[in-house]
Amino acid sequence: QLQLVESGGGLVQAGDSLRLSCAVSGRTFSTAAMAWFRQVPGKERSFVAQISHNDEVTEYADAVKGRYTISRDNAKNIMYLQMNALQPDDTVMYYCAGSATSWQSKEYTNWGPGGQVTVAS
């Protein structure tokens, strides 16, 4: 299975950009879809974006479409989430996810520990 560790979170101002990284260990990285989720404290995790194993297909939640870009570098075993035009509603914990069990249902089984993004209003 995959081991995932997020990095790159922090405090930004509304309208700023930030790029999260997810370092992945595991030989199956390039063979499976990956995703980003986010979670407000006390709430369930929600889907942000996912990317296919070959970097050819991506899907985004409506709330981030046009602002976020998911990408991956399989040679480096890193997945990225470029976040532009950040707003206070983007202030959540972000989690990278691997070991997809359903692309259609956005179901994943392996999770990183999470990284905080805080957007000042």
XYZ file of N, CA, C and O in Angstrom:
484
model
N 0.821 -1.172 0.000
C 0.000 0.000 0.000
C 0.874 1.247 0.000
O 2.077 1.175 0.203
N 0.238 2.365 -0.213
C 0.954 3.625 -0.303
C 1.071 4.303 1.050
O 0.192 4.196 1.899
N 2.175 5.048 1.217
C 2.339 5.937 2.348
C 2.389 7.362 1.822
O 3.157 7.669 0.911
N 1.577 8.233 2.387
C 1.377 9.573 1.864
C 1.674 10.605 2.942
O 1.251 10.447 4.082
N 2.373 11.678 2.555
C 2.689 12.755 3.478
C 2.495 14.079 2.764
O 3.169 14.362 1.772
N 1.603 14.910 3.294
C 1.345 16.218 2.713
C 2.361 17.239 3.209
O 2.876 17.133 4.324
N 2.598 18.257 2.388
C 3.421 19.388 2.778
C 3.021 20.593 1.944
O 2.342 20.457 0.928
N 3.445 21.767 2.369
C 3.200 22.977 1.609
C 2.042 23.818 2.089
O 1.770 24.881 1.513
N 1.364 23.380 3.111
C 0.275 24.171 3.649
C 0.792 25.374 4.414
O 1.988 25.541 4.637
N -0.135 26.218 4.816
C 0.246 27.390 5.569
C -0.824 28.447 5.552
O -1.975 28.188 5.209
N -0.428 29.642 5.929
C -1.326 30.782 6.019
C -1.121 31.689 4.820
O 0.016 32.081 4.516
N -2.208 32.029 4.165
C -2.169 32.945 3.035
C -3.319 33.926 3.145
O -4.240 33.743 3.943
N -3.255 34.952 2.326
C -4.335 35.916 2.247
C -5.312 35.533 1.153
O -4.954 34.833 0.200
N -6.530 35.967 1.288
C -7.525 35.710 0.255
C -7.022 36.202 -1.093
O -6.483 37.303 -1.202
N -7.194 35.367 -2.093
C -6.733 35.680 -3.425
C -5.354 35.150 -3.742
O -4.959 35.143 -4.911
N -4.643 34.703 -2.725
C -3.298 34.177 -2.930
C -3.340 32.754 -3.461
O -4.397 32.135 -3.568
N -2.172 32.247 -3.764
C -2.020 30.895 -4.264
C -1.120 30.088 -3.353
O -0.292 30.635 -2.616
N -1.291 28.802 -3.428
C -0.506 27.888 -2.618
C -0.447 26.555 -3.346
O -1.408 26.179 -4.018
N 0.654 25.866 -3.209
C 0.759 24.543 -3.794
C 1.075 23.523 -2.722
O 2.088 23.626 -2.023
N 0.213 22.553 -2.610
C 0.430 21.436 -1.717
C 1.138 20.318 -2.456
O 0.938 20.120 -3.655
N 1.951 19.597 -1.723
C 2.621 18.434 -2.263
C 2.276 17.220 -1.428
O 2.027 17.323 -0.229
N 2.265 16.102 -2.074
C 2.028 14.837 -1.405
C 3.125 13.884 -1.827
O 3.164 13.453 -2.986
N 4.017 13.597 -0.916
C 5.086 12.653 -1.183
C 4.564 11.242 -0.970
O 3.950 10.948 0.050
N 4.834 10.410 -1.925
C 4.272 9.072 -1.943
C 5.380 8.045 -1.956
O 6.348 8.169 -2.705
N 5.237 7.064 -1.136
C 6.109 5.899 -1.190
C 5.258 4.684 -1.518
O 4.138 4.543 -1.030
N 5.796 3.860 -2.348
C 5.058 2.696 -2.772
C 5.176 2.512 -4.272
O 4.989 3.474 -5.028
N 5.430 1.337 -4.669
C 5.710 1.069 -6.078
C 4.485 1.153 -6.965
O 4.620 1.133 -8.190
N 3.310 1.238 -6.377
C 2.086 1.311 -7.156
C 1.644 2.733 -7.454
O 0.565 2.935 -7.998
N 2.458 3.722 -7.118
C 2.071 5.108 -7.285
C 1.615 5.426 -8.709
O 0.578 6.066 -8.915
N 2.371 5.006 -9.680
C 2.080 5.348 -11.063
C 0.993 4.497 -11.680
O 0.605 4.737 -12.820
N 0.491 3.552 -10.952
C -0.492 2.632 -11.495
C -1.892 2.840 -10.961
O -2.801 2.095 -11.315
N -2.080 3.857 -10.137
C -3.375 4.060 -9.518
C -3.721 5.540 -9.458
O -2.848 6.409 -9.434
N -4.999 5.803 -9.425
C -5.471 7.172 -9.271
C -5.117 7.713 -7.889
O -4.971 6.959 -6.919
N -4.996 9.026 -7.807
C -4.728 9.715 -6.560
C -5.725 10.855 -6.431
O -6.337 11.275 -7.418
N -5.856 11.373 -5.230
C -6.853 12.402 -5.010
C -6.464 13.315 -3.866
O -5.618 12.992 -3.037
N -7.103 14.461 -3.844
C -7.048 15.384 -2.729
C -8.450 15.527 -2.153
O -9.433 15.655 -2.897
N -8.509 15.507 -0.843
C -9.732 15.779 -0.109
C -9.461 16.888 0.886
O -8.313 17.233 1.161
N -10.514 17.438 1.439
C -10.347 18.427 2.489
C -11.437 18.257 3.538
O -12.496 17.695 3.265
N -11.157 18.764 4.728
C -12.060 18.537 5.840
C -12.031 19.715 6.798
O -10.973 20.081 7.304
N -13.185 20.280 7.023
C -13.355 21.279 8.066
C -13.446 20.540 9.393
O -14.099 19.499 9.481
N -12.805 21.048 10.443
C -12.898 20.359 11.733
C -14.335 20.090 12.132
O -15.191 20.982 12.076
N -14.597 18.856 12.519
C -15.931 18.466 12.921
C -16.844 18.058 11.786
O -17.985 17.652 12.036
N -16.362 18.143 10.553
C -17.164 17.785 9.399
C -16.526 16.604 8.679
O -15.384 16.239 8.929
N -17.280 16.006 7.784
C -16.756 14.910 6.985
C -15.833 15.435 5.897
O -15.950 16.569 5.450
N -14.931 14.586 5.500
C -14.050 14.946 4.403
C -14.831 15.063 3.103
O -15.755 14.292 2.847
N -14.441 16.012 2.281
C -15.084 16.218 1.003
C -14.060 16.135 -0.116
O -12.899 16.481 0.056
N -14.526 15.699 -1.237
C -13.676 15.522 -2.406
C -13.243 16.863 -2.968
O -14.034 17.801 -3.050
N -11.985 16.941 -3.372
C -11.446 18.130 -3.995
C -11.096 17.874 -5.454
O -11.557 18.571 -6.356
N -10.260 16.876 -5.688
C -9.810 16.588 -7.040
C -9.192 15.207 -7.069
O -8.689 14.712 -6.059
N -9.213 14.593 -8.217
C -8.535 13.327 -8.400
C -7.884 13.297 -9.768
O -8.274 14.022 -10.677
N -6.893 12.438 -9.880
C -6.105 12.354 -11.094
C -5.820 10.898 -11.393
O -5.543 10.107 -10.488
N -5.889 10.552 -12.653
C -5.678 9.175 -13.048
C -4.210 8.796 -12.926
O -3.328 9.639 -12.782
N -3.961 7.525 -13.035
C -2.603 7.028 -12.845
C -1.629 7.539 -13.880
O -0.433 7.676 -13.605
N -2.125 7.801 -15.078
C -1.257 8.239 -16.167
C -1.311 9.740 -16.417
O -0.795 10.215 -17.426
N -1.936 10.484 -15.527
C -1.987 11.942 -15.598
C -2.788 12.438 -16.800
O -2.642 13.588 -17.208
N -3.640 11.606 -17.339
C -4.414 11.992 -18.507
C -5.830 12.452 -18.186
O -6.443 13.137 -18.998
N -6.328 12.080 -17.035
C -7.693 12.408 -16.668
C -7.699 13.034 -15.284
O -7.073 12.512 -14.356
N -8.403 14.134 -15.153
C -8.579 14.777 -13.853
C -10.044 15.106 -13.644
O -10.816 15.225 -14.592
N -10.407 15.255 -12.393
C -11.765 15.608 -12.038
C -11.713 16.501 -10.809
O -10.921 16.265 -9.894
N -12.573 17.507 -10.788
C -12.564 18.489 -9.713
C -13.951 18.675 -9.130
O -14.961 18.572 -9.833
N -13.973 18.971 -7.854
C -15.216 19.390 -7.232
C -15.618 20.745 -7.784
O -14.772 21.575 -8.131
N -16.916 20.974 -7.852
C -17.399 22.231 -8.403
C -16.847 23.437 -7.646
O -16.594 24.485 -8.239
N -16.650 23.288 -6.361
C -16.209 24.406 -5.548
C -14.808 24.874 -5.887
O -14.458 26.023 -5.593
N -14.007 24.009 -6.489
C -12.626 24.364 -6.774
C -12.321 24.388 -8.260
O -11.206 24.763 -8.651
N -13.264 24.006 -9.069
C -13.041 23.943 -10.513
C -12.661 25.314 -11.049
O -13.312 26.314 -10.769
N -11.585 25.346 -11.811
C -11.089 26.594 -12.348
C -10.092 27.297 -11.461
O -9.416 28.227 -11.916
N -9.997 26.889 -10.207
C -9.050 27.490 -9.279
C -7.940 26.535 -8.864
O -6.823 26.977 -8.608
N -8.263 25.265 -8.767
C -7.304 24.260 -8.331
C -6.855 23.432 -9.522
O -7.623 23.169 -10.448
N -5.621 22.989 -9.466
C -5.081 22.097 -10.474
C -4.357 20.953 -9.791
O -3.428 21.178 -9.016
N -4.781 19.756 -10.079
C -4.119 18.580 -9.553
C -3.144 18.063 -10.602
O -3.433 18.084 -11.800
N -2.007 17.625 -10.157
C -1.012 17.075 -11.061
C -0.178 16.049 -10.306
O -0.253 15.944 -9.080
N 0.608 15.318 -11.042
C 1.468 14.330 -10.406
C 2.727 14.152 -11.220
O 2.733 14.312 -12.444
N 3.783 13.831 -10.528
C 5.060 13.527 -11.137
C 5.418 12.124 -10.691
O 5.940 11.920 -9.597
N 5.111 11.180 -11.527
C 5.311 9.792 -11.141
C 6.787 9.444 -10.982
O 7.133 8.567 -10.187
N 7.649 10.118 -11.732
C 9.075 9.862 -11.600
C 9.588 10.260 -10.224
O 10.511 9.637 -9.696
N 9.003 11.301 -9.647
C 9.402 11.779 -8.326
C 8.499 11.271 -7.219
O 8.748 11.554 -6.043
N 7.452 10.576 -7.586
C 6.481 10.078 -6.603
C 5.884 11.219 -5.780
O 5.819 11.151 -4.548
N 5.456 12.248 -6.467
C 4.849 13.400 -5.816
C 3.574 13.776 -6.549
O 3.549 13.813 -7.783
N 2.550 14.054 -5.787
C 1.320 14.606 -6.320
C 1.179 16.033 -5.805
O 1.562 16.329 -4.671
N 0.617 16.898 -6.631
C 0.510 18.308 -6.290
C -0.937 18.773 -6.357
O -1.768 18.226 -7.084
N -1.198 19.804 -5.604
C -2.453 20.521 -5.721
C -2.134 22.003 -5.737
O -1.787 22.581 -4.704
N -2.234 22.600 -6.903
C -2.048 24.032 -7.045
C -3.368 24.718 -6.759
O -4.372 24.431 -7.417
N -3.365 25.597 -5.795
C -4.578 26.271 -5.368
C -4.426 27.761 -5.626
O -3.547 28.413 -5.058
N -5.274 28.283 -6.482
C -5.256 29.696 -6.813
C -6.526 30.366 -6.324
O -7.535 29.712 -6.065
N -6.463 31.674 -6.227
C -7.621 32.467 -5.807
C -8.239 31.903 -4.538
O -9.453 31.716 -4.449
N -7.409 31.653 -3.563
C -7.882 31.055 -2.320
C -8.826 31.994 -1.580
O -8.628 33.211 -1.558
N -9.821 31.408 -0.984
C -10.833 32.132 -0.241
C -10.944 31.555 1.158
O -10.477 30.448 1.427
N -11.560 32.278 2.077
C -11.685 31.758 3.445
C -12.336 30.383 3.525
O -11.996 29.608 4.421
N -13.227 30.068 2.609
C -13.847 28.745 2.618
C -12.853 27.635 2.305
O -13.155 26.459 2.529
N -11.694 27.987 1.794
C -10.655 27.006 1.538
C -9.840 26.698 2.787
O -8.893 25.908 2.720
N -10.172 27.307 3.899
C -9.459 27.099 5.154
C -9.906 25.780 5.774
O -10.904 25.719 6.485
N -9.147 24.768 5.486
C -9.460 23.411 5.931
C -8.181 22.609 5.981
O -7.121 23.058 5.550
N -8.295 21.408 6.512
C -7.234 20.433 6.386
C -7.345 19.751 5.037
O -8.436 19.358 4.622
N -6.223 19.622 4.369
C -6.179 18.952 3.082
C -5.465 17.612 3.230
O -4.432 17.522 3.894
N -6.015 16.616 2.597
C -5.482 15.268 2.681
C -5.257 14.713 1.283
O -6.115 14.838 0.413
N -4.114 14.110 1.097
C -3.923 13.371 -0.134
C -4.344 11.934 0.096
O -4.261 11.404 1.213
N -4.811 11.326 -0.955
C -5.363 9.991 -0.854
C -4.891 9.141 -2.014
O -4.733 9.621 -3.138
N -4.684 7.888 -1.728
C -4.289 6.936 -2.738
C -5.036 5.635 -2.581
O -5.962 5.517 -1.786
N -4.601 4.675 -3.355
C -5.238 3.359 -3.353
C -6.729 3.479 -3.628
O -7.575 3.065 -2.830
N -7.035 4.067 -4.780
C -8.431 4.242 -5.161
C -9.128 2.902 -5.317
O -8.570 1.946 -5.872
N -10.330 2.845 -4.835
C -11.173 1.682 -5.042
C -12.296 1.957 -6.021
O -12.908 1.022 -6.535
N -12.585 3.217 -6.271
C -13.607 3.596 -7.235
C -13.373 5.018 -7.710
O -13.511 5.965 -6.933
N -13.001 5.164 -8.962
C -12.866 6.494 -9.543
C -14.216 7.198 -9.574
O -14.316 8.366 -9.230
N -15.234 6.487 -9.984
C -16.553 7.086 -10.136
C -17.113 7.575 -8.814
O -17.711 8.659 -8.748
N -16.915 6.791 -7.765
C -17.435 7.155 -6.455
C -16.437 7.937 -5.618
O -16.755 8.328 -4.491
N -15.232 8.141 -6.148
C -14.188 8.904 -5.455
C -13.882 8.281 -4.106
O -13.838 8.960 -3.077
N -13.652 6.999 -4.127
C -13.369 6.250 -2.919
C -11.905 5.841 -2.890
O -11.392 5.244 -3.829
N -11.255 6.160 -1.783
C -9.841 5.872 -1.590
C -9.643 5.238 -0.237
O -10.438 5.445 0.688
N -8.551 4.505 -0.108
C -8.337 3.736 1.113
C -7.103 4.153 1.898
O -7.006 3.829 3.084
N -6.157 4.834 1.281
C -4.956 5.284 1.966
C -4.939 6.801 2.040
O -5.238 7.480 1.059
N -4.543 7.313 3.207
C -4.610 8.747 3.450
C -3.336 9.259 4.094
O -2.706 8.584 4.897
N -2.972 10.479 3.730
C -1.913 11.151 4.441
C -2.429 11.720 5.745
O -3.632 11.734 6.011
N -1.536 12.215 6.577
C -1.951 12.754 7.885
C -2.649 14.107 7.801
O -3.250 14.537 8.788
N -2.558 14.779 6.680
C -3.239 16.042 6.500
C -2.312 17.234 6.617
O -1.300 17.196 7.314
N -2.661 18.297 5.923
C -1.942 19.551 5.992
C -2.913 20.711 6.054
O -3.892 20.750 5.312
N -2.648 21.658 6.934
C -3.565 22.768 7.161
C -3.320 23.895 6.172
O -2.177 24.302 5.952
N -4.401 24.390 5.608
C -4.384 25.606 4.809
C -5.311 26.612 5.476
O -6.478 26.303 5.731
N -4.791 27.777 5.753
C -5.572 28.833 6.379
C -5.545 30.061 5.478
O -4.472 30.542 5.112
N -6.712 30.540 5.135
C -6.841 31.694 4.250
C -7.473 32.828 5.035
O -8.629 32.736 5.454
N -6.724 33.877 5.235
C -7.225 35.039 5.956
C -8.167 35.838 5.071
O -7.930 35.999 3.872
N -9.206 36.350 5.674
C -10.183 37.121 4.930
C -9.782 38.581 4.831
O -8.912 39.065 5.572
